[in-house]
Short mmCIF file of C-alpha atoms in Angstrom, two decimals:
data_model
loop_
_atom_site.label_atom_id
_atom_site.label_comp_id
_atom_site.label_asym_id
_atom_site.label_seq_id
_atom_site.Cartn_x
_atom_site.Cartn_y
_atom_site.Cartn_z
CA UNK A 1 0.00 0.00 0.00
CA UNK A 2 2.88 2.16 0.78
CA UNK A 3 5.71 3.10 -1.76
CA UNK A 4 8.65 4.31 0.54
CA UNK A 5 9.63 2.88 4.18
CA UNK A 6 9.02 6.04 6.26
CA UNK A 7 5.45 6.31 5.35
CA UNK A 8 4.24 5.94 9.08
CA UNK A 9 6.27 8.62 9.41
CA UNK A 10 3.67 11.28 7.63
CA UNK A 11 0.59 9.95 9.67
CA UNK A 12 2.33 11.35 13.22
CA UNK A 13 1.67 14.89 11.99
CA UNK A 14 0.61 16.38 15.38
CA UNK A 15 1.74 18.41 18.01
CA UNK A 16 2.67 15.71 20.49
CA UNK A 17 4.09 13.31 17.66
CA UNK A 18 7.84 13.33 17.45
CA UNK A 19 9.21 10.94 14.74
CA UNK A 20 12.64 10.31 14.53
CA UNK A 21 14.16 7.05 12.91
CA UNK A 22 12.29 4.31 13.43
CA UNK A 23 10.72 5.91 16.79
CA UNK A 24 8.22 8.11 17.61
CA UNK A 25 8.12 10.07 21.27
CA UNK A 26 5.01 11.06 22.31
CA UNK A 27 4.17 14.02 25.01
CA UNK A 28 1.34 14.15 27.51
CA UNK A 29 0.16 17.11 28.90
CA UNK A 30 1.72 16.38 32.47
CA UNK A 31 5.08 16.63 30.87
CA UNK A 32 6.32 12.95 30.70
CA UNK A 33 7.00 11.34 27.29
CA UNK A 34 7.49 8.17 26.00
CA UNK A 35 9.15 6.44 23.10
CA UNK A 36 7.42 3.94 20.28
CA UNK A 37 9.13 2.12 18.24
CA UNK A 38 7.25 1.48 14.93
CA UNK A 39 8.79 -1.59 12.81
CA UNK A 40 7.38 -1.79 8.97
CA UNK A 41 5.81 -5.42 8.83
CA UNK A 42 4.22 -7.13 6.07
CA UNK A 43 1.06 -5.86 5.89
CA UNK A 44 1.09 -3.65 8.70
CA UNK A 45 2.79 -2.09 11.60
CA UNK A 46 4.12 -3.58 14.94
CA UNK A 47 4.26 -0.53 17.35
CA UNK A 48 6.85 -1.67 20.85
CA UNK A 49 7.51 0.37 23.95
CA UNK A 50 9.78 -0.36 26.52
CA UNK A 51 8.53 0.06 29.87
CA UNK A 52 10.49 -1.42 32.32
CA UNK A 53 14.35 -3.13 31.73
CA UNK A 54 15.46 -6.02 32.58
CA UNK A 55 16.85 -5.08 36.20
CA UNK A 56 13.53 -3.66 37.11
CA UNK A 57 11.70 -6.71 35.82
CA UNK A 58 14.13 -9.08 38.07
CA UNK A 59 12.58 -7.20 41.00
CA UNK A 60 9.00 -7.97 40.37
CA UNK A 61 7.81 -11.48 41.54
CA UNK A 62 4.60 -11.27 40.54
CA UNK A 63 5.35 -8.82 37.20
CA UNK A 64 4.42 -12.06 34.32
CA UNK A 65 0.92 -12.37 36.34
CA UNK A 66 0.15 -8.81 36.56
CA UNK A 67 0.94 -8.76 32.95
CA UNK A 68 -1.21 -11.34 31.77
CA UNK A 69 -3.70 -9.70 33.79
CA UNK A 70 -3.75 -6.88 32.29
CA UNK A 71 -3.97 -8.43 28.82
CA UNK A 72 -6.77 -10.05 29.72
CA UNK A 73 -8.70 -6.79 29.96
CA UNK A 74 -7.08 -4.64 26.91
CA UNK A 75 -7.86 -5.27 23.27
CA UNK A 76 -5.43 -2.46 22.54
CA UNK A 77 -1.86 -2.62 23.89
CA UNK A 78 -0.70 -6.08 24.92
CA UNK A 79 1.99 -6.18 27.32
CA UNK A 80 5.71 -8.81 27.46
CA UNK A 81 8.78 -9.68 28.52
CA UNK A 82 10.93 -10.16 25.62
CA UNK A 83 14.27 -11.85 24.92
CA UNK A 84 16.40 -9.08 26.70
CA UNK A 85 14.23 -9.25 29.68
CA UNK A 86 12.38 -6.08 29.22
CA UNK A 87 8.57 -5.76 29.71
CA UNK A 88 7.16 -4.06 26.31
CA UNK A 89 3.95 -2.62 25.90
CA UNK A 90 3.23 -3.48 21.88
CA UNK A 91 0.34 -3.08 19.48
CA UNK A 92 -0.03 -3.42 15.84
CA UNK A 93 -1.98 -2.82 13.10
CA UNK A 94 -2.61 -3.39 9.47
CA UNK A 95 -1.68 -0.88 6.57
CA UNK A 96 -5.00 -1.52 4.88
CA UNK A 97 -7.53 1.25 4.98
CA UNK A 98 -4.91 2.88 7.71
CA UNK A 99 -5.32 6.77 7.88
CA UNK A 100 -3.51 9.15 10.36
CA UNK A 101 -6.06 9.63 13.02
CA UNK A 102 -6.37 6.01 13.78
CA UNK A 103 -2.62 5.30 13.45
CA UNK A 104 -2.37 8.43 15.74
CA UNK A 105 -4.71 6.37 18.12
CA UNK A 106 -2.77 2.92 18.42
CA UNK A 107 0.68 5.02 18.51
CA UNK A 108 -1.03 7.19 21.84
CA UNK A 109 -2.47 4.58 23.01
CA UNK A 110 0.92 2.02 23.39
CA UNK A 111 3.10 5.34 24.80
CA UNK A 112 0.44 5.99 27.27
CA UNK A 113 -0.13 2.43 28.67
CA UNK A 114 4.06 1.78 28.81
CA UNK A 115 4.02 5.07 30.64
CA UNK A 116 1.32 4.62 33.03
CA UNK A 117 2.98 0.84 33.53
CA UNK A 118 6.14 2.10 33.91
CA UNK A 119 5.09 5.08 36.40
CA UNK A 120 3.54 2.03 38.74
CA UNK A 121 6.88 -0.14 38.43
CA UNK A 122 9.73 2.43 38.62
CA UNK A 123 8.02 5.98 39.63
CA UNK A 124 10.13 7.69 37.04
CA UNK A 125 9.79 8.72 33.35
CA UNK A 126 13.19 6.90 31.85
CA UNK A 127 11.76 6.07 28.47
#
C-alpha cells in the first residue's frame, strides 16, 4: 500500500508526535514522554515500547501475572517480557484502509499504557 519505508512517518503529523528514525516520542500534557518504536511489517505495523528493563523486571515477583492480567482486559496494547528481559507494551496494526487519526490512536495509546505501567513499576519517566 505504501511506496517508501518512512510512510508511518507522515501519519504522526501532530503536536505531540515526534518521529525520529524508526521511533516516535510522544508528550502528555503532564510533561512525561514516551518512546514507540514502529517496525514496517508485512502488511502492517508492529508498534513496541519499553517500559520497564530487565533489572527492574528481576525485581517484580509477581510482574508475568500482573501482565497477563492486564492483557486479559485490553484489546489495545498487549503487554511482554521479551528476549532481553524487558517488559514491552506493543500493538499493531494493518496498513489496509490505515489513515492518520487512527494510526495516531494505536501510537497514543501504546506510549500511554508503557508510561502509566512504567510510572507504577519504577516511579520515574526513563523512556
Amino acid at each position: 500500500m505504501f511506496g517508501i519505508r518512512d510512510d508511518w512517518q507522515r501519519l504522526c503529523v501532530a503536536e505531540d508526535m515526534k518521529p525520529k528514525r524508526q521511533q516516535v516520542r510522544v508528550s502528555f500534557a503532564n510533561g512525561r514522554s514516551h518512546a514507540v518504536h514502529v517496525q514496517d511489517v508485512p502488511d502492517g505495523y508492529l508498534l513496541t515500547a519499553v517500559v520497564a528493563g530487565s533489572d527492574v523486571v528481576a525485581q517484580w515477583d509477581r510482574l508475568y501475572r500482573d501482565a497477563w492480567e492486564r492483557n486479559r482486559h485490553s484489546r489495545l496494547v498487549g503487554f511482554r517480557v521479551d528476549g532481553q528481559g524487558r517488559m514491552i507494551a506493543h500493538g499493531w496494526t494493518p496498513k489496509d484502509g490505515l489513515n492518520a487519526e487512527a494510526f495516531q490512536v494505536l501510537v497514543r495509546a501504546v506510549a500511554r499504557e508503557a508510561d502509566r505501567y512504567e510510572f507504577q513499576l519504577t516511579g520515574a519517566d526513563r523512556r
